[in-house]
GROMACS .gro file of N, CA and C in nm:
model
  465
    1MET      N    1   1.143   2.734   0.350
    1MET     CA    2   1.144   2.664   0.235
    1MET      C    3   0.995   2.638   0.215
    2PHE      N    4   0.989   2.649   0.074
    2PHE     CA    5   0.872   2.649  -0.017
    2PHE      C    6   0.881   2.532  -0.070
    3ILE      N    7   0.768   2.443  -0.048
    3ILE     CA    8   0.756   2.266  -0.165
    3ILE      C    9   0.687   2.311  -0.266
    4CYS      N   10   0.691   2.298  -0.407
    4CYS     CA   11   0.599   2.299  -0.537
    4CYS      C   12   0.449   2.198  -0.452
    5PRO      N   13   0.377   2.304  -0.557
    5PRO     CA   14   0.238   2.199  -0.433
    5PRO      C   15   0.201   2.105  -0.546
    6ASN      N   16   0.151   1.971  -0.545
    6ASN     CA   17   0.071   1.950  -0.645
    6ASN      C   18   0.015   2.022  -0.810
    7PRO      N   19   0.086   1.936  -0.903
    7PRO     CA   20   0.047   2.010  -0.982
    7PRO      C   21  -0.102   1.988  -1.045
    8GLU      N   22  -0.192   1.974  -1.026
    8GLU     CA   23  -0.362   1.857  -1.021
    8GLU      C   24  -0.474   1.948  -0.959
    9SER      N   25  -0.347   2.040  -0.831
    9SER     CA   26  -0.417   2.123  -0.736
    9SER      C   27  -0.424   2.286  -0.823
   10ILE      N   28  -0.517   2.328  -0.733
   10ILE     CA   29  -0.623   2.408  -0.749
   10ILE      C   30  -0.511   2.534  -0.756
   11LEU      N   31  -0.390   2.524  -0.655
   11LEU     CA   32  -0.344   2.696  -0.589
   11LEU      C   33  -0.237   2.640  -0.688
   12PHE      N   34  -0.185   2.477  -0.773
   12PHE     CA   35  -0.101   2.559  -0.837
   12PHE      C   36  -0.186   2.590  -1.029
   13ARG      N   37  -0.262   2.565  -1.006
   13ARG     CA   38  -0.340   2.633  -1.149
   13ARG      C   39  -0.418   2.777  -1.131
   14GLU      N   40  -0.395   2.808  -1.004
   14GLU     CA   41  -0.427   2.922  -0.954
   14GLU      C   42  -0.200   3.030  -1.005
   15PHE      N   43  -0.137   2.974  -0.990
   15PHE     CA   44  -0.022   3.015  -0.940
   15PHE      C   45   0.008   3.028  -1.052
   16ALA      N   46   0.069   2.908  -1.071
   16ALA     CA   47   0.111   2.808  -1.180
   16ALA      C   48   0.267   2.878  -1.259
   17SER      N   49   0.238   3.022  -1.324
   17SER     CA   50   0.355   3.114  -1.312
   17SER      C   51   0.409   3.147  -1.264
   18THR      N   52   0.402   3.171  -1.147
   18THR     CA   53   0.492   3.228  -1.047
   18THR      C   54   0.554   3.099  -0.919
   19ILE      N   55   0.430   3.028  -0.938
   19ILE     CA   56   0.487   2.898  -0.894
   19ILE      C   57   0.685   2.841  -0.935
   20VAL      N   58   0.641   2.798  -1.097
   20VAL     CA   59   0.746   2.739  -1.176
   20VAL      C   60   0.866   2.815  -1.149
   21ALA      N   61   0.806   2.944  -1.172
   21ALA     CA   62   0.917   3.024  -1.208
   21ALA      C   63   1.047   3.065  -1.058
   22TYR      N   64   1.003   3.016  -0.973
   22TYR     CA   65   1.019   3.038  -0.803
   22TYR      C   66   1.095   2.894  -0.825
   23GLY      N   67   1.009   2.764  -0.815
   23GLY     CA   68   1.078   2.666  -0.803
   23GLY      C   69   1.180   2.596  -0.918
   24ASN      N   70   1.165   2.634  -1.046
   24ASN     CA   71   1.331   2.618  -1.091
   24ASN      C   72   1.403   2.670  -1.055
   25PHE      N   73   1.448   2.810  -1.043
   25PHE     CA   74   1.491   2.904  -1.017
   25PHE      C   75   1.558   2.870  -0.897
   26PHE      N   76   1.546   2.808  -0.746
   26PHE     CA   77   1.592   2.713  -0.625
   26PHE      C   78   1.592   2.611  -0.658
   27GLY      N   79   1.541   2.559  -0.804
   27GLY     CA   80   1.594   2.405  -0.762
   27GLY      C   81   1.523   2.357  -0.704
   28LEU      N   82   1.353   2.378  -0.643
   28LEU     CA   83   1.277   2.315  -0.575
   28LEU      C   84   1.128   2.275  -0.662
   29ASN      N   85   1.247   2.260  -0.772
   29ASN     CA   86   1.039   2.245  -0.872
   29ASN      C   87   1.021   2.076  -0.917
   30THR      N   88   1.096   1.974  -0.820
   30THR     CA   89   0.993   1.874  -0.807
   30THR      C   90   0.850   1.889  -0.723
   31THR      N   91   0.809   1.842  -0.790
   31THR     CA   92   0.648   1.839  -0.736
   31THR      C   93   0.643   1.735  -0.594
   32TRP      N   94   0.493   1.770  -0.515
   32TRP     CA   95   0.475   1.684  -0.377
   32TRP      C   96   0.407   1.587  -0.462
   33ARG      N   97   0.369   1.524  -0.535
   33ARG     CA   98   0.286   1.359  -0.607
   33ARG      C   99   0.346   1.254  -0.518
   34PHE      N  100   0.444   1.236  -0.450
   34PHE     CA  101   0.474   1.168  -0.426
   34PHE      C  102   0.370   1.139  -0.322
   35PHE      N  103   0.356   1.218  -0.177
   35PHE     CA  104   0.257   1.224  -0.095
   35PHE      C  105   0.127   1.240  -0.207
   36SER      N  106   0.113   1.308  -0.269
   36SER     CA  107  -0.031   1.353  -0.295
   36SER      C  108  -0.098   1.381  -0.473
   37PRO      N  109  -0.161   1.374  -0.479
   37PRO     CA  110  -0.292   1.372  -0.382
   37PRO      C  111  -0.377   1.255  -0.332
   38THR      N  112  -0.279   1.110  -0.386
   38THR     CA  113  -0.263   0.960  -0.337
   38THR      C  114  -0.213   0.938  -0.236
   39PRO      N  115  -0.182   0.953  -0.136
   39PRO     CA  116  -0.088   0.878  -0.072
   39PRO      C  117  -0.021   0.645  -0.065
   40ALA      N  118   0.096   0.675  -0.107
   40ALA     CA  119   0.142   0.510  -0.120
   40ALA      C  120   0.113   0.440  -0.020
   41VAL      N  121   0.080   0.444   0.092
   41VAL     CA  122   0.023   0.396   0.214
   41VAL      C  123  -0.145   0.277   0.131
   42ARG      N  124  -0.023   0.152   0.129
   42ARG     CA  125  -0.125   0.044   0.089
   42ARG      C  126  -0.134  -0.098   0.142
   43LEU      N  127  -0.200  -0.151   0.239
   43LEU     CA  128  -0.173  -0.236   0.328
   43LEU      C  129  -0.176  -0.485   0.175
   44LEU      N  130  -0.074  -0.491   0.241
   44LEU     CA  131  -0.085  -0.632   0.172
   44LEU      C  132  -0.167  -0.713   0.217
   45GLU      N  133  -0.227  -0.772   0.174
   45GLU     CA  134  -0.402  -0.916   0.197
   45GLU      C  135  -0.298  -0.983   0.145
   46TYR      N  136  -0.382  -1.095   0.164
   46TYR     CA  137  -0.360  -1.259   0.122
   46TYR      C  138  -0.446  -1.368   0.159
   47ASP      N  139  -0.445  -1.439   0.119
   47ASP     CA  140  -0.575  -1.581   0.079
   47ASP      C  141  -0.461  -1.677   0.088
   48VAL      N  142  -0.442  -1.732   0.248
   48VAL     CA  143  -0.365  -1.897   0.225
   48VAL      C  144  -0.457  -1.998   0.141
   49PHE      N  145  -0.442  -2.055   0.077
   49PHE     CA  146  -0.506  -2.189   0.039
   49PHE      C  147  -0.400  -2.346   0.078
   50LYS      N  148  -0.487  -2.433   0.119
   50LYS     CA  149  -0.431  -2.539   0.176
   50LYS      C  150  -0.498  -2.597   0.186
   51LYS      N  151  -0.521  -2.754   0.223
   51LYS     CA  152  -0.593  -2.811   0.186
   51LYS      C  153  -0.677  -2.932   0.389
   52ASP      N  154  -0.795  -2.943   0.409
   52ASP     CA  155  -0.793  -2.967   0.470
   52ASP      C  156  -0.797  -3.129   0.504
   53GLN      N  157  -0.776  -3.188   0.621
   53GLN     CA  158  -0.806  -3.352   0.619
   53GLN      C  159  -0.852  -3.389   0.519
   54ASN      N  160  -0.991  -3.353   0.455
   54ASN     CA  161  -1.012  -3.461   0.350
   54ASN      C  162  -0.981  -3.409   0.271
   55GLY      N  163  -0.854  -3.338   0.227
   55GLY     CA  164  -0.837  -3.330   0.115
   55GLY      C  165  -0.869  -3.164  -0.006
   56LYS      N  166  -0.983  -3.158   0.065
   56LYS     CA  167  -1.090  -3.006   0.007
   56LYS      C  168  -0.939  -2.887   0.053
   57LEU      N  169  -0.935  -2.810  -0.119
   57LEU     CA  170  -0.878  -2.694  -0.053
   57LEU      C  171  -0.957  -2.623  -0.007
   58GLN      N  172  -0.930  -2.566   0.105
   58GLN     CA  173  -0.988  -2.429   0.198
   58GLN      C  174  -0.909  -2.287   0.210
   59SER      N  175  -0.968  -2.199   0.196
   59SER     CA  176  -0.872  -2.081   0.238
   59SER      C  177  -0.891  -1.943   0.378
   60GLU      N  178  -0.741  -1.890   0.342
   60GLU     CA  179  -0.862  -1.815   0.497
   60GLU      C  180  -0.792  -1.692   0.456
   61SER      N  181  -0.785  -1.563   0.546
   61SER     CA  182  -0.740  -1.421   0.444
   61SER      C  183  -0.647  -1.401   0.577
   62PHE      N  184  -0.616  -1.307   0.583
   62PHE     CA  185  -0.413  -1.252   0.607
   62PHE      C  186  -0.493  -1.115   0.578
   63ARG      N  187  -0.389  -1.006   0.670
   63ARG     CA  188  -0.318  -0.916   0.635
   63ARG      C  189  -0.102  -0.887   0.681
   64TYR      N  190  -0.040  -0.814   0.639
   64TYR     CA  191   0.079  -0.815   0.676
   64TYR      C  192   0.108  -0.621   0.615
   65PRO      N  193   0.096  -0.577   0.725
   65PRO     CA  194   0.126  -0.623   0.894
   65PRO      C  195   0.037  -0.633   0.925
   66ARG      N  196   0.025  -0.691   1.064
   66ARG     CA  197  -0.098  -0.711   1.116
   66ARG      C  198  -0.149  -0.535   1.178
   67LYS      N  199  -0.264  -0.614   1.218
   67LYS     CA  200  -0.377  -0.441   1.254
   67LYS      C  201  -0.236  -0.419   1.368
   68LEU      N  202  -0.279  -0.254   1.439
   68LEU     CA  203  -0.154  -0.198   1.501
   68LEU      C  204  -0.178  -0.270   1.646
   69ASN      N  205  -0.284  -0.322   1.663
   69ASN     CA  206  -0.273  -0.335   1.815
   69ASN      C  207  -0.277  -0.497   1.859
   70GLU      N  208  -0.190  -0.568   1.729
   70GLU     CA  209  -0.128  -0.726   1.745
   70GLU      C  210  -0.024  -0.697   1.718
   71GLU      N  211   0.047  -0.640   1.719
   71GLU     CA  212   0.202  -0.562   1.675
   71GLU      C  213   0.227  -0.543   1.856
   72LYS      N  214   0.333  -0.567   1.910
   72LYS     CA  215   0.356  -0.513   2.021
   72LYS      C  216   0.425  -0.417   2.024
   73PHE      N  217   0.517  -0.294   1.929
   73PHE     CA  218   0.537  -0.128   1.946
   73PHE      C  219   0.485  -0.150   1.830
   74GLN      N  220   0.455   0.018   1.845
   74GLN     CA  221   0.399   0.116   1.716
   74GLN      C  222   0.536   0.081   1.602
   75GLU      N  223   0.600   0.111   1.698
   75GLU     CA  224   0.809   0.071   1.595
   75GLU      C  225   0.778  -0.002   1.490
   76ILE      N  226   0.732  -0.180   1.565
   76ILE     CA  227   0.777  -0.289   1.505
   76ILE      C  228   0.662  -0.221   1.324
   77TYR      N  229   0.563  -0.216   1.396
   77TYR     CA  230   0.412  -0.199   1.295
   77TYR      C  231   0.486  -0.073   1.160
   78ASN      N  232   0.475   0.113   1.154
   78ASN     CA  233   0.567   0.165   1.072
   78ASN      C  234   0.695   0.058   1.042
   79ARG      N  235   0.762   0.009   1.038
   79ARG     CA  236   0.876  -0.113   0.999
   79ARG      C  237   0.766  -0.206   0.896
   80LYS      N  238   0.716  -0.281   0.962
   80LYS     CA  239   0.663  -0.418   0.849
   80LYS      C  240   0.556  -0.271   0.784
   81VAL      N  241   0.523  -0.223   0.767
   81VAL     CA  242   0.439  -0.132   0.628
   81VAL      C  243   0.567  -0.015   0.535
   82ASN      N  244   0.670  -0.029   0.657
   82ASN     CA  245   0.766   0.069   0.514
   82ASN      C  246   0.786  -0.107   0.434
   83ASN      N  247   0.845  -0.198   0.466
   83ASN     CA  248   0.880  -0.312   0.405
   83ASN      C  249   0.788  -0.323   0.345
   84GLU      N  250   0.628  -0.336   0.367
   84GLU     CA  251   0.526  -0.457   0.282
   84GLU      C  252   0.592  -0.319   0.163
   85MET      N  253   0.548  -0.196   0.151
   85MET     CA  254   0.584  -0.067   0.047
   85MET      C  255   0.696  -0.105  -0.047
   86TYR      N  256   0.794  -0.097  -0.028
   86TYR     CA  257   0.892  -0.122  -0.021
   86TYR      C  258   0.923  -0.266  -0.157
   87VAL      N  259   0.948  -0.359  -0.072
   87VAL     CA  260   0.919  -0.534  -0.175
   87VAL      C  261   0.792  -0.542  -0.284
   88THR      N  262   0.688  -0.453  -0.283
   88THR     CA  263   0.540  -0.393  -0.347
   88THR      C  264   0.627  -0.337  -0.431
   89ALA      N  265   0.668  -0.217  -0.406
   89ALA     CA  266   0.690  -0.154  -0.497
   89ALA      C  267   0.788  -0.114  -0.654
   90ARG      N  268   0.921  -0.213  -0.558
   90ARG     CA  269   1.032  -0.330  -0.621
   90ARG      C  270   1.009  -0.455  -0.703
   91GLU      N  271   0.947  -0.494  -0.629
   91GLU     CA  272   0.806  -0.626  -0.728
   91GLU      C  273   0.950  -0.746  -0.644
   92LEU      N  274   0.934  -0.784  -0.560
   92LEU     CA  275   1.023  -0.837  -0.440
   92LEU      C  276   0.931  -0.933  -0.389
   93LEU      N  277   0.845  -0.896  -0.449
   93LEU     CA  278   0.773  -0.988  -0.339
   93LEU      C  279   0.756  -1.197  -0.324
   94PRO      N  280   0.790  -1.256  -0.461
   94PRO     CA  281   0.814  -1.343  -0.532
   94PRO      C  282   0.983  -1.458  -0.454
   95VAL      N  283   1.087  -1.334  -0.428
   95VAL     CA  284   1.186  -1.390  -0.381
   95VAL      C  285   1.224  -1.328  -0.181
   96THR      N  286   1.148  -1.267  -0.135
   96THR     CA  287   1.145  -1.212  -0.069
   96THR      C  288   1.040  -1.256   0.056
   97LEU      N  289   0.932  -1.199   0.036
   97LEU     CA  290   0.767  -1.180   0.119
   97LEU      C  291   0.787  -1.327   0.111
   98GLY      N  292   0.739  -1.364  -0.007
   98GLY     CA  293   0.659  -1.438  -0.029
   98GLY      C  294   0.677  -1.598   0.014
   99PRO      N  295   0.875  -1.598  -0.027
   99PRO     CA  296   0.840  -1.777   0.078
   99PRO      C  297   0.878  -1.751   0.212
  100GLN      N  298   0.835  -1.668   0.342
  100GLN     CA  299   0.843  -1.637   0.422
  100GLN      C  300   0.722  -1.654   0.452
  101LEU      N  301   0.591  -1.576   0.384
  101LEU     CA  302   0.483  -1.617   0.439
  101LEU      C  303   0.433  -1.735   0.373
  102CYS      N  304   0.521  -1.857   0.309
  102CYS     CA  305   0.501  -1.929   0.318
  102CYS      C  306   0.527  -2.075   0.448
  103LYS      N  307   0.677  -1.980   0.438
  103LYS     CA  308   0.774  -2.086   0.597
  103LYS      C  309   0.589  -2.029   0.677
  104TRP      N  310   0.593  -1.905   0.731
  104TRP     CA  311   0.437  -1.847   0.825
  104TRP      C  312   0.359  -1.944   0.822
  105HIS      N  313   0.239  -2.029   0.723
  105HIS     CA  314   0.180  -2.089   0.677
  105HIS      C  315   0.148  -2.271   0.619
  106LYS      N  316   0.264  -2.375   0.719
  106LYS     CA  317   0.296  -2.409   0.699
  106LYS      C  318   0.167  -2.449   0.625
  107GLY      N  319   0.150  -2.566   0.529
  107GLY     CA  320   0.115  -2.660   0.443
  107GLY      C  321  -0.015  -2.594   0.321
  108ALA      N  322   0.077  -2.448   0.282
  108ALA     CA  323   0.010  -2.395   0.196
  108ALA      C  324   0.077  -2.421   0.123
  109GLU      N  325  -0.108  -2.436   0.009
  109GLU     CA  326  -0.005  -2.517  -0.172
  109GLU      C  327   0.007  -2.350  -0.250
  110THR      N  328  -0.065  -2.292  -0.200
  110THR     CA  329  -0.052  -2.146  -0.280
  110THR      C  330  -0.101  -2.039  -0.158
  111ILE      N  331  -0.088  -1.906  -0.233
  111ILE     CA  332  -0.065  -1.797  -0.140
  111ILE      C  333  -0.150  -1.683  -0.281
  112ALA      N  334  -0.246  -1.623  -0.244
  112ALA     CA  335  -0.272  -1.545  -0.339
  112ALA      C  336  -0.290  -1.381  -0.284
  113ILE      N  337  -0.192  -1.285  -0.315
  113ILE     CA  338  -0.190  -1.142  -0.222
  113ILE      C  339  -0.235  -1.088  -0.340
  114TYR      N  340  -0.317  -0.990  -0.286
  114TYR     CA  341  -0.322  -0.807  -0.344
  114TYR      C  342  -0.325  -0.707  -0.230
  115VAL      N  343  -0.249  -0.624  -0.260
  115VAL     CA  344  -0.294  -0.492  -0.182
  115VAL      C  345  -0.460  -0.406  -0.216
  116LYS      N  346  -0.427  -0.370  -0.079
  116LYS     CA  347  -0.569  -0.299  -0.065
  116LYS      C  348  -0.559  -0.161   0.060
  117GLY      N  349  -0.618  -0.058  -0.043
  117GLY     CA  350  -0.564   0.117  -0.005
  117GLY      C  351  -0.741   0.157  -0.084
  118ARG      N  352  -0.692   0.363  -0.009
  118ARG     CA  353  -0.851   0.389  -0.056
  118ARG      C  354  -0.708   0.469  -0.203
  119THR      N  355  -0.843   0.570  -0.271
  119THR     CA  356  -0.817   0.601  -0.359
  119THR      C  357  -0.897   0.751  -0.362
  120PHE      N  358  -0.832   0.852  -0.336
  120PHE     CA  359  -0.877   0.949  -0.320
  120PHE      C  360  -0.925   1.015  -0.456
  121PRO      N  361  -0.987   1.099  -0.420
  121PRO     CA  362  -1.073   1.163  -0.537
  121PRO      C  363  -0.982   1.280  -0.544
  122THR      N  364  -0.959   1.381  -0.664
  122THR     CA  365  -0.952   1.508  -0.643
  122THR      C  366  -1.005   1.669  -0.590
  123ILE      N  367  -0.967   1.715  -0.515
  123ILE     CA  368  -0.963   1.789  -0.388
  123ILE      C  369  -1.102   1.875  -0.496
  124GLU      N  370  -1.127   1.972  -0.620
  124GLU     CA  371  -1.244   1.958  -0.670
  124GLU      C  372  -1.358   1.856  -0.641
  125LYS      N  373  -1.378   1.725  -0.658
  125LYS     CA  374  -1.393   1.628  -0.704
  125LYS      C  375  -1.491   1.613  -0.538
  126SER      N  376  -1.434   1.552  -0.440
  126SER     CA  377  -1.380   1.566  -0.231
  126SER      C  378  -1.512   1.622  -0.199
  127ARG      N  379  -1.490   1.809  -0.283
  127ARG     CA  380  -1.589   1.951  -0.215
  127ARG      C  381  -1.767   1.839  -0.213
  128HIS      N  382  -1.781   1.796  -0.326
  128HIS     CA  383  -1.931   1.716  -0.344
  128HIS      C  384  -1.942   1.513  -0.239
  129LEU      N  385  -1.896   1.512  -0.211
  129LEU     CA  386  -1.842   1.394  -0.154
  129LEU      C  387  -1.891   1.355  -0.052
  130GLY      N  388  -1.851   1.475   0.030
  130GLY     CA  389  -1.799   1.442   0.244
  130GLY      C  390  -1.763   1.545   0.233
  131GLN      N  391  -1.808   1.566   0.380
  131GLN     CA  392  -1.726   1.604   0.534
  131GLN      C  393  -1.609   1.526   0.560
  132HIS      N  394  -1.589   1.450   0.595
  132HIS     CA  395  -1.512   1.335   0.632
  132HIS      C  396  -1.414   1.293   0.535
  133VAL      N  397  -1.295   1.211   0.599
  133VAL     CA  398  -1.192   1.189   0.476
  133VAL      C  399  -1.245   1.020   0.434
  134SER      N  400  -1.341   0.980   0.589
  134SER     CA  401  -1.355   0.835   0.560
  134SER      C  402  -1.494   0.855   0.453
  135GLU      N  403  -1.550   0.902   0.447
  135GLU     CA  404  -1.687   0.870   0.297
  135GLU      C  405  -1.581   0.940   0.204
  136LEU      N  406  -1.461   0.992   0.154
  136LEU     CA  407  -1.392   1.062   0.047
  136LEU      C  408  -1.317   0.905  -0.021
  137GLY      N  409  -1.335   0.892  -0.122
  137GLY     CA  410  -1.195   0.789  -0.190
  137GLY      C  411  -1.324   0.690  -0.193
  138GLU      N  412  -1.222   0.546  -0.240
  138GLU     CA  413  -1.268   0.432  -0.295
  138GLU      C  414  -1.159   0.331  -0.227
  139VAL      N  415  -1.201   0.216  -0.091
  139VAL     CA  416  -1.102   0.098  -0.051
  139VAL      C  417  -1.126  -0.015  -0.223
  140THR      N  418  -0.975   0.001  -0.255
  140THR     CA  419  -0.979  -0.161  -0.379
  140THR      C  420  -0.870  -0.222  -0.312
  141ARG      N  421  -0.928  -0.321  -0.372
  141ARG     CA  422  -0.770  -0.462  -0.345
  141ARG      C  423  -0.794  -0.513  -0.520
  142ASP      N  424  -0.668  -0.477  -0.447
  142ASP     CA  425  -0.611  -0.537  -0.631
  142ASP      C  426  -0.515  -0.667  -0.619
  143TYR      N  427  -0.543  -0.765  -0.705
  143TYR     CA  428  -0.502  -0.917  -0.662
  143TYR      C  429  -0.306  -0.806  -0.717
  144LEU      N  430  -0.226  -0.880  -0.648
  144LEU     CA  431  -0.123  -0.920  -0.697
  144LEU      C  432  -0.029  -0.995  -0.851
  145MET      N  433  -0.023  -1.102  -0.751
  145MET     CA  434   0.021  -1.219  -0.809
  145MET      C  435  -0.016  -1.320  -0.682
  146ASP      N  436   0.036  -1.513  -0.716
  146ASP     CA  437   0.010  -1.613  -0.656
  146ASP      C  438   0.161  -1.673  -0.618
  147ILE      N  439   0.187  -1.702  -0.485
  147ILE     CA  440   0.310  -1.766  -0.484
  147ILE      C  441   0.309  -1.942  -0.457
  148ASN      N  442   0.323  -1.921  -0.511
  148ASN     CA  443   0.306  -2.153  -0.550
  148ASN      C  444   0.375  -2.179  -0.385
  149CYS      N  445   0.371  -2.227  -0.296
  149CYS     CA  446   0.481  -2.312  -0.176
  149CYS      C  447   0.498  -2.396  -0.114
  150VAL      N  448   0.459  -2.500  -0.241
  150VAL     CA  449   0.471  -2.622  -0.322
  150VAL      C  450   0.611  -2.634  -0.386
  151ALA      N  451   0.618  -2.520  -0.437
  151ALA     CA  452   0.771  -2.501  -0.526
  151ALA      C  453   0.877  -2.464  -0.429
  152ASN      N  454   0.831  -2.367  -0.341
  152ASN     CA  455   0.912  -2.323  -0.279
  152ASN      C  456   1.021  -2.442  -0.161
  153GLU      N  457   0.922  -2.496  -0.149
  153GLU     CA  458   0.900  -2.579  -0.061
  153GLU      C  459   1.037  -2.698  -0.080
  154LYS      N  460   1.071  -2.700  -0.198
  154LYS     CA  461   1.101  -2.806  -0.260
  154LYS      C  462   1.261  -2.698  -0.331
  155LEU      N  463   1.281  -2.602  -0.338
  155LEU     CA  464   1.421  -2.517  -0.334
  155LEU      C  465   1.509  -2.541  -0.216
   0.00000   0.00000   0.00000
């Protein structure tokens, strides 16, 4: 089976006339953008804000899922990664994972949620940047939203 390549790739630009005709004829004209050039793997990071014994607001950072070596099994980690990506993509954080984070962090007033992941350059640009994948792209931490835990406690 042949899968049509990423339309922004070198391969597609070189062989577009053949690939498009072939893909359309066999109904395989859905490109692989879902996985490439930027895989959708993002991790959820969050800062928990709660008051200390003096009433001063303090913060502590966490991630969901925890690191692989902190989970009991690889399968649990994989399921949590998929869960995080699903609730983030479907904009379900305020009604699903958000309240659960408040339960896990008793006394939290607010939880600021971020998505962290690597953004990869184009194939052409990556030739000039480095030899190893860890040298490519940029890791970004993008703010998503705040969860008000005090309001969730009252529900």
